[in-house]
XYZ file of C-alpha atoms in Angstrom:
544
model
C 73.980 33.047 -10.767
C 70.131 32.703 -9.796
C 67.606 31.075 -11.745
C 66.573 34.782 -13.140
C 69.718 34.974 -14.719
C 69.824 32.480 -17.775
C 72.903 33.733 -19.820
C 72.911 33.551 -23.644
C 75.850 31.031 -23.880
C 77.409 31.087 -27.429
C 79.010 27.960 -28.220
C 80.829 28.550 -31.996
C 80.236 31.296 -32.366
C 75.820 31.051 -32.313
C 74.235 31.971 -29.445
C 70.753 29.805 -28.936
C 68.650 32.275 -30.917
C 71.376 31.991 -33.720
C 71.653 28.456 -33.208
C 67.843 27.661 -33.271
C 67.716 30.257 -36.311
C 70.420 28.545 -38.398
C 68.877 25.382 -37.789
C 64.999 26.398 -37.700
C 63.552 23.265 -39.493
C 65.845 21.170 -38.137
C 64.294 20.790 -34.827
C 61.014 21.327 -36.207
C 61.518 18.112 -38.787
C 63.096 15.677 -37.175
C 61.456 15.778 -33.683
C 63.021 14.949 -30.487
C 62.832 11.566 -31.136
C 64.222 11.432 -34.406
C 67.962 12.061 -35.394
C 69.456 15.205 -36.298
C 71.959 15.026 -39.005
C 75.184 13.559 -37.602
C 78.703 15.087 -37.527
C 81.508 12.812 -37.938
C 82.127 10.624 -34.554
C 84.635 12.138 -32.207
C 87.455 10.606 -31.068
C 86.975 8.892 -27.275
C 89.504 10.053 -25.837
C 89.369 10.927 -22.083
C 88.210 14.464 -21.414
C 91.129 16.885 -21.235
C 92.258 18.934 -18.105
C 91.116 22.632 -18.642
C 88.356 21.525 -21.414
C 85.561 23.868 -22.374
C 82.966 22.131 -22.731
C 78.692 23.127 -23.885
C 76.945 20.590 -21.904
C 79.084 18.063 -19.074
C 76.695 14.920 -18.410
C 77.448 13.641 -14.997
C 76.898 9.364 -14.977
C 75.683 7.133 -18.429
C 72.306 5.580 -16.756
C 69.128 5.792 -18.160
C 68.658 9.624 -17.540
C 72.063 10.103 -18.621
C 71.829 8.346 -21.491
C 68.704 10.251 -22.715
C 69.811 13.294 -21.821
C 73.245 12.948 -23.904
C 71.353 11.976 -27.088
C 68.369 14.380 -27.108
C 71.065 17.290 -26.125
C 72.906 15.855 -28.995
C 69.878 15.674 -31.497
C 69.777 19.471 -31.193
C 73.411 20.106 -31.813
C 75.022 20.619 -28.540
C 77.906 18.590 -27.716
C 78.134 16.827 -24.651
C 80.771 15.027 -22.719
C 79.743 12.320 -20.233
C 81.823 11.140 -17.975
C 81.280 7.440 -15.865
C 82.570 6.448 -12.855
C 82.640 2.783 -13.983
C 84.664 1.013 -17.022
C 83.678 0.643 -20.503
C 82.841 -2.962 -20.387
C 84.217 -3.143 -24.068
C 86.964 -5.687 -23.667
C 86.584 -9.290 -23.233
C 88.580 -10.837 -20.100
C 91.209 -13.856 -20.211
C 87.973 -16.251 -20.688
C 86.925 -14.251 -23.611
C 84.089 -12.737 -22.488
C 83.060 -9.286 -21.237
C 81.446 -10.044 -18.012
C 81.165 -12.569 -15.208
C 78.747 -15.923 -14.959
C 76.599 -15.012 -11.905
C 77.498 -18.603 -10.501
C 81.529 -17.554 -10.626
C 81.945 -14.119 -9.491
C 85.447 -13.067 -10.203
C 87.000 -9.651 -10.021
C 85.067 -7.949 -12.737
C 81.816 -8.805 -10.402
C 81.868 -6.223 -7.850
C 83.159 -2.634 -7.461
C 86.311 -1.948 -5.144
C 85.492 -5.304 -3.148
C 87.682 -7.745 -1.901
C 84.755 -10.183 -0.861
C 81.821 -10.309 -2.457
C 78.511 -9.457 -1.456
C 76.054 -11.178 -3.263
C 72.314 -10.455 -2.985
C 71.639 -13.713 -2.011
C 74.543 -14.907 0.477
C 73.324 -18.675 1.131
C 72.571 -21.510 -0.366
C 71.640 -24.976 1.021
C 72.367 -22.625 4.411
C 75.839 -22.759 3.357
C 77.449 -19.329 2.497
C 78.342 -18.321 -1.084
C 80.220 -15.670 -0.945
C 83.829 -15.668 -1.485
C 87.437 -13.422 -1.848
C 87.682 -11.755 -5.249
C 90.612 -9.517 -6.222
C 89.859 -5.694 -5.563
C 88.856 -4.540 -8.909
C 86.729 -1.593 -10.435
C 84.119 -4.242 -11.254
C 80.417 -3.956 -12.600
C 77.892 -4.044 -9.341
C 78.476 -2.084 -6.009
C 77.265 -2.875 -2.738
C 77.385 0.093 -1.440
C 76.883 -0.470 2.229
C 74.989 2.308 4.207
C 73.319 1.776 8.012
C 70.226 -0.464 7.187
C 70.516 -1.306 3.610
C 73.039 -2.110 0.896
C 72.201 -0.419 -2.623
C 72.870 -2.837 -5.499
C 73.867 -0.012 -8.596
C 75.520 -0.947 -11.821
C 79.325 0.495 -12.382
C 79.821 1.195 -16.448
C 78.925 2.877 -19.416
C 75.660 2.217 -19.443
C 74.742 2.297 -15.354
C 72.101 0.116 -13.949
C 71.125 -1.521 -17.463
C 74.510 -3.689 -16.940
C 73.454 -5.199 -14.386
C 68.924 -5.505 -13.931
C 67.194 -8.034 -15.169
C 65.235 -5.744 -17.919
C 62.186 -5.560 -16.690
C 60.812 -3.005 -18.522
C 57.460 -1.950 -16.489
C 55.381 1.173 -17.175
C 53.236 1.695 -13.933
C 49.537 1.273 -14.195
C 48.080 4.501 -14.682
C 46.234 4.931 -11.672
C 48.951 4.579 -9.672
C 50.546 7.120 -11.433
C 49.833 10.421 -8.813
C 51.465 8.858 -5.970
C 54.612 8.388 -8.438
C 55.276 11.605 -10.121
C 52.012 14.270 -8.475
C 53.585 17.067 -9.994
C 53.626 15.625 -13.282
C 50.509 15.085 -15.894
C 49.939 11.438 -16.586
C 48.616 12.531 -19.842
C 51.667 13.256 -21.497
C 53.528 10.564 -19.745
C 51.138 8.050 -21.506
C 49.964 9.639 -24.410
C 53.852 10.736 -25.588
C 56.929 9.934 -23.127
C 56.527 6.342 -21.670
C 55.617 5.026 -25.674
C 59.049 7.366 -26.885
C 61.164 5.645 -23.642
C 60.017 2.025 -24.507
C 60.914 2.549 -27.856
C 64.047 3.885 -27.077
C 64.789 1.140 -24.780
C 63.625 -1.894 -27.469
C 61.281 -3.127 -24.841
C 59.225 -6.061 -26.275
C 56.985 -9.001 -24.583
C 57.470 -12.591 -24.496
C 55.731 -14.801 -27.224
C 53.465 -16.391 -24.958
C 52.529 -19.155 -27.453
C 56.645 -20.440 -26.370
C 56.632 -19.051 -22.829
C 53.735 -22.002 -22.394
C 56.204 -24.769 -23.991
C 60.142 -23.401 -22.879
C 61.546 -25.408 -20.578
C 63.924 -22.412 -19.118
C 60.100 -21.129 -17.722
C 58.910 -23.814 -16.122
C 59.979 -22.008 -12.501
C 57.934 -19.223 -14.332
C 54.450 -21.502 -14.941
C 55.057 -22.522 -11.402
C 54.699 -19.378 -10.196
C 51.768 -18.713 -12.307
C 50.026 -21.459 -11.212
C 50.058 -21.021 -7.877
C 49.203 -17.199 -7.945
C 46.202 -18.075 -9.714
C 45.161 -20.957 -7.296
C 45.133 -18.372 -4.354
C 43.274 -15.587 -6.162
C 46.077 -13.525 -7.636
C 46.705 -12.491 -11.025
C 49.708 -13.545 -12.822
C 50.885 -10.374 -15.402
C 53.441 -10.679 -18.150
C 56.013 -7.764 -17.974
C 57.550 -7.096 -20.761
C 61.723 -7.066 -20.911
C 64.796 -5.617 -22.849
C 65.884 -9.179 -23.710
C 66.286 -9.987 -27.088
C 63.131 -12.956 -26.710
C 64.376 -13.840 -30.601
C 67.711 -14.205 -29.341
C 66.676 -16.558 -26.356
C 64.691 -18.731 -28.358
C 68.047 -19.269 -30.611
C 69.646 -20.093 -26.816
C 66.731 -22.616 -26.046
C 67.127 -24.000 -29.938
C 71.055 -24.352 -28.717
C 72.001 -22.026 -32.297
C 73.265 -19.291 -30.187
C 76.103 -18.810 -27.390
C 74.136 -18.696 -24.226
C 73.839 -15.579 -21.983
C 70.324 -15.615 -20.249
C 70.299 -19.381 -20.385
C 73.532 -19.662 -18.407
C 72.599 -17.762 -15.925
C 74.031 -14.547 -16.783
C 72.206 -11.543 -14.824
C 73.555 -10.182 -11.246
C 77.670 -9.417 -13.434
C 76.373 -8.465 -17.375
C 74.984 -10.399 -19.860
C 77.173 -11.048 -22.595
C 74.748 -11.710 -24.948
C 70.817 -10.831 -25.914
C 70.411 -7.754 -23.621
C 69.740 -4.606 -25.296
C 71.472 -2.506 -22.475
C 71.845 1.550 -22.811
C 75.191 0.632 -24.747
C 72.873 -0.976 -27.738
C 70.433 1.903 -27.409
C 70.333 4.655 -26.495
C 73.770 5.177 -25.807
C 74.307 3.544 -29.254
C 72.753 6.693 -30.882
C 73.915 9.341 -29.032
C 77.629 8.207 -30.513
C 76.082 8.105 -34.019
C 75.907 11.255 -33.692
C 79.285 12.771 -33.582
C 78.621 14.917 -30.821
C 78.684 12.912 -27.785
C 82.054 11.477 -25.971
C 82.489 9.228 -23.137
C 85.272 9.292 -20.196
C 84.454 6.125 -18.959
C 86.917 5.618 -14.828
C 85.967 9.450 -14.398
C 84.347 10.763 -10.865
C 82.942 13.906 -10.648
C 84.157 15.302 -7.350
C 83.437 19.167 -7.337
C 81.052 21.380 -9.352
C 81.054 25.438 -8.505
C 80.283 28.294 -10.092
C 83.008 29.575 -12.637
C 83.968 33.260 -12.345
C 83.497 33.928 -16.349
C 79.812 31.915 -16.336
C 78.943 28.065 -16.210
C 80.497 25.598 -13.707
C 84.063 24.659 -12.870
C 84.158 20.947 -12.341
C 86.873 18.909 -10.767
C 87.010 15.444 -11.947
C 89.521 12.239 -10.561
C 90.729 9.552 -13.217
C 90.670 6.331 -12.026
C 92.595 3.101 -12.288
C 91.442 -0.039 -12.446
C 92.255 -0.522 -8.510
C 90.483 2.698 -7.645
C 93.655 5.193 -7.300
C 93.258 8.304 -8.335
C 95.671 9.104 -11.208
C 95.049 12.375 -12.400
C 92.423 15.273 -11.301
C 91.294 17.276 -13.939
C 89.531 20.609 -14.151
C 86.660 21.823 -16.246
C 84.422 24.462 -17.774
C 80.978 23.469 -18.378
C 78.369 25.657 -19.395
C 75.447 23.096 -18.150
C 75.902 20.249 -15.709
C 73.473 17.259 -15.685
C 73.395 15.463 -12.764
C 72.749 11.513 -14.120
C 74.922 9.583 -11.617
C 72.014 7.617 -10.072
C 69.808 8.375 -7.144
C 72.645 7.585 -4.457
C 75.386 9.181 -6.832
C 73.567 12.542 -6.864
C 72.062 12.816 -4.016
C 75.156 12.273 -2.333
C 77.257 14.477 -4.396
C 74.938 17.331 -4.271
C 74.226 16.916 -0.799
C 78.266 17.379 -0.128
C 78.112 20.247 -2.556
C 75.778 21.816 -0.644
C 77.516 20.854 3.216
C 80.532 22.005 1.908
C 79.707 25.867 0.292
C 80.643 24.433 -3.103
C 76.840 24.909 -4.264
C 75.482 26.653 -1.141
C 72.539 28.034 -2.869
C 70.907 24.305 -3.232
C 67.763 24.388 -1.096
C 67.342 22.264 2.053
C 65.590 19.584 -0.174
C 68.385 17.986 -1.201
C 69.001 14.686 0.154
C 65.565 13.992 1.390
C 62.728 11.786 -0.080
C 65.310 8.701 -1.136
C 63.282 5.116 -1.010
C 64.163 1.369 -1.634
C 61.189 1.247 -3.847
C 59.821 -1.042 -1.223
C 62.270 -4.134 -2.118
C 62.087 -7.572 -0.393
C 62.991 -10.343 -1.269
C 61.708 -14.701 -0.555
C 61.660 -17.657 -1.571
C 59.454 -21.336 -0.924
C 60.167 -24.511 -0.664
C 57.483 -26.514 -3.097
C 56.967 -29.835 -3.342
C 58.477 -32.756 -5.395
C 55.477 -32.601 -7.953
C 56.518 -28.902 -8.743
C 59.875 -28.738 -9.765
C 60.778 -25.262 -10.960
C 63.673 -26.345 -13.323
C 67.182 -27.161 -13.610
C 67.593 -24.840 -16.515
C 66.379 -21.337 -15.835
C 66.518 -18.050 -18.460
C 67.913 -15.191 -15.634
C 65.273 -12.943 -17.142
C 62.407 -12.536 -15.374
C 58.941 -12.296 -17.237
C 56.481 -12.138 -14.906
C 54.316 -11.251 -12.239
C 52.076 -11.226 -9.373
C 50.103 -8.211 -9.263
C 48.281 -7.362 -5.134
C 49.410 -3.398 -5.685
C 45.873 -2.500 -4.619
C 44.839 -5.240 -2.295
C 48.268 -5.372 -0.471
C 50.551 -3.060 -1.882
C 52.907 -5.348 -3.374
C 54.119 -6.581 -6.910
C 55.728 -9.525 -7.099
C 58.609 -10.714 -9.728
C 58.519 -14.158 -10.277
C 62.157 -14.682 -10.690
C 65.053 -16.915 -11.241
C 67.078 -19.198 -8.989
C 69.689 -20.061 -12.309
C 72.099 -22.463 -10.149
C 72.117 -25.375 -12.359
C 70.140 -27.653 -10.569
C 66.940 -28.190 -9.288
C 66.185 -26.861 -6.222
C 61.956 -27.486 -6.097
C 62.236 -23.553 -5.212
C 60.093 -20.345 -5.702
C 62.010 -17.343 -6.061
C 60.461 -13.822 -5.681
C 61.429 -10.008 -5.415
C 58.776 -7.903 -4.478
C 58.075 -4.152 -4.806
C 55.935 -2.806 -2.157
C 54.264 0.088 -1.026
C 55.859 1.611 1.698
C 55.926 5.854 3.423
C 59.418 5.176 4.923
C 61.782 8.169 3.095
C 65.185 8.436 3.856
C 67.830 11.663 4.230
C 70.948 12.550 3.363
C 73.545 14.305 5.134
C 76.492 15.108 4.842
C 79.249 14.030 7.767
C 81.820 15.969 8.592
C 83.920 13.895 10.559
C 84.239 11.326 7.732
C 83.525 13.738 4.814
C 81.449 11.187 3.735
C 77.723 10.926 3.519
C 75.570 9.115 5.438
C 71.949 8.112 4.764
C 69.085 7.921 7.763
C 67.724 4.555 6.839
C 66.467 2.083 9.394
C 66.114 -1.626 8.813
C 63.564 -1.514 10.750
C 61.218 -0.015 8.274
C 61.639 -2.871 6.041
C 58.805 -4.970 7.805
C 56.256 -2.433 6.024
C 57.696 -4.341 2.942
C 57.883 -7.878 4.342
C 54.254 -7.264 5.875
C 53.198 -6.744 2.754
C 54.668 -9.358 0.460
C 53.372 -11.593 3.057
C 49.469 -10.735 1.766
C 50.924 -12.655 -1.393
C 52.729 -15.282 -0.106
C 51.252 -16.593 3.387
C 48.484 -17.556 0.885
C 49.662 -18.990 -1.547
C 51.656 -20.775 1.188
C 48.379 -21.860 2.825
C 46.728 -23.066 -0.591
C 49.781 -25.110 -1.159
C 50.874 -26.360 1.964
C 54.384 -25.052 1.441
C 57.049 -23.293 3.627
C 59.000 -20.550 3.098
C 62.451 -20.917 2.538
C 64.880 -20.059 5.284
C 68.652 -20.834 3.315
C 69.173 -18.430 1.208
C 69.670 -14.868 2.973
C 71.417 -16.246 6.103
C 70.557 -19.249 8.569
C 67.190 -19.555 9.518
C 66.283 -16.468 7.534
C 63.337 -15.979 5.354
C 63.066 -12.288 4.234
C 65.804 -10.916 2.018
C 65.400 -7.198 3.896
C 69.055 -5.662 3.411
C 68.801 -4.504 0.508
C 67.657 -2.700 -2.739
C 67.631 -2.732 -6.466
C 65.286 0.431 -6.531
C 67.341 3.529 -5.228
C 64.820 5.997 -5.487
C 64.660 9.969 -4.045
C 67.356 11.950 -3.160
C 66.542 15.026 -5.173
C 62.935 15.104 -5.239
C 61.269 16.947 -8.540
C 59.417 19.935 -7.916
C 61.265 19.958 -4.643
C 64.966 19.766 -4.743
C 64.800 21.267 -8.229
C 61.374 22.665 -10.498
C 59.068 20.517 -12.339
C 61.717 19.717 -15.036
C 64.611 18.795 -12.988
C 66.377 22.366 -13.014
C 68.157 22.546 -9.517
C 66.823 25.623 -7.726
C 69.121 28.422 -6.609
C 71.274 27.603 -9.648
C 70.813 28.321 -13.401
C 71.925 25.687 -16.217
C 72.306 22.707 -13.047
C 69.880 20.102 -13.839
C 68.948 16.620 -12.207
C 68.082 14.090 -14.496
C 67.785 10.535 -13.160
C 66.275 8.703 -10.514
C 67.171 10.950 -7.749
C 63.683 12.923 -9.063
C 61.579 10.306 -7.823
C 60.576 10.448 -4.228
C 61.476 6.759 -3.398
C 58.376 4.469 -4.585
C 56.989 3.563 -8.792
C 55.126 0.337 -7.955
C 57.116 -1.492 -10.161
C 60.730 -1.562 -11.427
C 61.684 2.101 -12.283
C 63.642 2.557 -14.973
C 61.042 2.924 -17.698
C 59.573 5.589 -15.594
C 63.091 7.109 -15.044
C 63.773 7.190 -19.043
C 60.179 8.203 -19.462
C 60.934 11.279 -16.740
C 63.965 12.480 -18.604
C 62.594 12.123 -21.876
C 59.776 14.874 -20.628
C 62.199 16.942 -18.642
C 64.923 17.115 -21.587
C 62.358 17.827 -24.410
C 61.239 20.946 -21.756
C 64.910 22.187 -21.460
C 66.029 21.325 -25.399
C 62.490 24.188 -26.309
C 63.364 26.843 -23.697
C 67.377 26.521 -21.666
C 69.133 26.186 -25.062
């Protein structure tokens, strides 16, 4: 199939004009961002081998996760399917997900050690041997970096600290230049932080809670050297934390849930949008699924072989599909690398030479400072983060002012900085391996380290502090190995058209990060949700 060749698929028995006609006000009424009338939820069982099905949603992130409930909205079922677990079932302690101070087997995906973002403490190391385990956060290790990506229904939102940032405007055309900021502010980023529940702290309490004192800290001495300290707004529950503070709630951010779930107060994708899309009948989830193969079916749309998981990793059963549209949502490193095989391997050969190129670490570093004994940052410490320090156009870097929750008080300054950086990574596929490998170089972190410094050698200066050099090794300062960002991959307007359509194929779409060439000047996923939210409102009016 080319992209000329858009075939009137007929799902029921209604092709789209029948569909659209039997439904005219229906669309029309209700919006994209309201709900359609729901059918009666659908049973959640795994997808079945040799399944039929209208619209096959590849990964349950933020693109995913829009993308299933818009389709959904406008009466096309969908079928998702997640390489990760549910995260529905409460372990032997009762709860759903790990304390980030006692990593256990749910912590990390396929590990046997883990990895944790910060290895030291007190120069000692942390990390430790953990069963092997289809847990929530991979470090997945490539040459130069380890990516940090959530594992579950629900992707990344499992396992971030929720802080929901829309970009500053001006900074939007190095973002997204193919795409008008207009609508992105006037219409898409409101409709994606709505859909996310993103809200600000009270800053009347923020001034009196002692779980952001480390916070004030870091306030303080960003404004003594200049900078500007900016709240950032979070899917926390703040209503819920206060409750925590008040001790009239169990405690999630306030025990230092973050890097392994929250169990409580997070409005993740499962609360939201993913919440939703299940109201409405329409959408089902295969959570321990992995897409393996996608190519064209001989009758129209896309055969797709799919492995079922166990809980150790095993494949148990490989299933085969019809899908009449495939969304590619499993991430920027899952898509990139699975369309980047599907294109080494003749599966998709039509994929331009675009794919795999463009990826970023959103500029990632991260440090921390040793203060003195008169600025104590807290024993107690909420894991959400809530602000700022803003030196995008002075140094190209923004700062997160974040948490150090170990339970005592360490007289530290914890920060993980997004910074500008041209460094874009490729991938390729290997051969040999029949894996795929990714062209990073460590080396191109000091771009990022260079310029968090313009932040913190001053404020360093002004305070008479050090850097500290315990926490990413021995005698280490710069946490450089890794990233929370994965950006790239499958650049828009590149790799596919301006609304994520894959080129050289018709009814293949790319939905998630992998659309963003590698940089957003501030944690991505509001822009990601924001991006699909556009892109899926395009293909809803005119693929359908």
């Amino acid at each position: 199939m080319t992209e000329a060749t858009r075939p009137e698929v007929v799902r029921n028995g209604l092709s789209r004009r029948g569909f659209l006609a039997g439904t005219g006000s229906l669309i029309g009424a209700v919006t994209l961002t309201g709900h359609a009338a729901a059918a009666q939820p659908r049973a959640t069982a795994a997808v079945s081998d040799g399944a039929h099905i209208p619209a096959l949603v590849i990964g349950s992130g933020y693109g995913g996760s829009v993308t299933a409930l818009r389709l959904a909205e406008a009466g096309v079922d969908v079928q998702m399917v997640e390489m990760g677990m549910a995260w529905d079932t409460p372990g032997s302690d009762g709860k759903i997900f790990a304390n980030t101070t006692s990593p256990d087997n749910r912590s990390f995906w396929l590990r046997t050690r883990t990895k944790q973002p910060l290895s030291n403490f007190l120069g000692f190391p942390i990390d430790k041997d953990i069963p092997r385990y289809t847990g929530i956060l991979d470090a997945e290790e490539f040459a130069g970096i380890t990516v940090y990506q959530g594992r579950g229904v629900g992707g990344g939102s499992l396992v971030n600290g929720g802080m929901a940032v829309t970009p500053k405007r001006e900074n939007f055309a190095a973002i997204l230049p193919s795409v008008d900021p207009g609508e992105m502010y006037g219409t898409y980023y409101p409709r994606a932080n709505a859909g996310l529940g993103v809200a600000t702290i009270d800053p009347n309490w923020f001034e009196t809670a002692e779980c952001y004192q480390y916070a004030r800290v870091g306030r303080k001495h960003a404004q003594r050297s200049g900078f500007p300290f900016v709240f950032v707004p979070d899917v926390y529950d703040w209503d819920y934390m206060k409750q925590e503070q008040a001790g009239t709630a169990p405690r999630s951010a306030l025990a230092g849930e973050i890097l392994y779930g929250n169990n409580y107060g997070k409005k993740s994708l499962q609360k939201t949008y993913l919440a939703r899309a299940k109201a409405t009948g329409r959408v089902a989830i295969s959570p321990l699924h992995k897409v393996t193969s996608v190519v064209p079916a001989a009758g129209g749309g896309y055969t797709v072989r799919i492995d079922q998981l166990d809980t150790g990793g095993a494949t148990t059963a490989t299933k085969e599909i019809t899908a009449d549209r495939v969304f590619f949502a499993a991430g920027s490193v899952g898509t990139s690398k699975l369309l980047t095989r599907l294109r080494a391997t003749g599966a998709l050969p039509a994929l331009n030479d675009e794919i795999g190129k463009g990826w970023g670490d959103n500029g990632n570093v991260m440090c921390g400072r040793a203060n003195h004994l008169w600025d104590p940052t807290g024993s107690l410490q909420a894991s959400i983060p809530t602000g700022g320090i803003d030196n995008w156009a002075a140094g190209g870097a923004f700062a997160e002012v974040a948490p150090l929750p170990t339970g005592i008080e360490t007289f530290a300054s914890f920060y993980l900085s997004i910074t500008k950086t041209p460094q874009r990574a490729q991938f390729t596929y290997n051969p040999t391996t029949g894996g795929v490998d990714l062209s990073w170089q460590k080396a191109w972190k000091q771009t990022s380290i260079d310029a968090a410094k313009t932040i913190f050698d001053k404020i360093n200066a002004k305070e008479g502090t050090i850097y500290r050099t315990d926490l990413f090794g021995t005698y280490k300062i710069w946490g450089d190995h890794l990233t929370y960002h994965p950006l790239g991959g499958a650049v828009l307007n590149k790799a596919t058209d301006n609304y994520g359509r894959l080129r050289g194929y018709s009814g293949l779409y790319v939905m998630d990060g992998a659309l963003i060439p590698g940089n957003t000047s501030v944690n991505p996923f509001v822009t990601i949700t924001a991006l699909a939210e556009r892109n899926i409102a395009q293909i809803v009016a005119t693929d359908l």
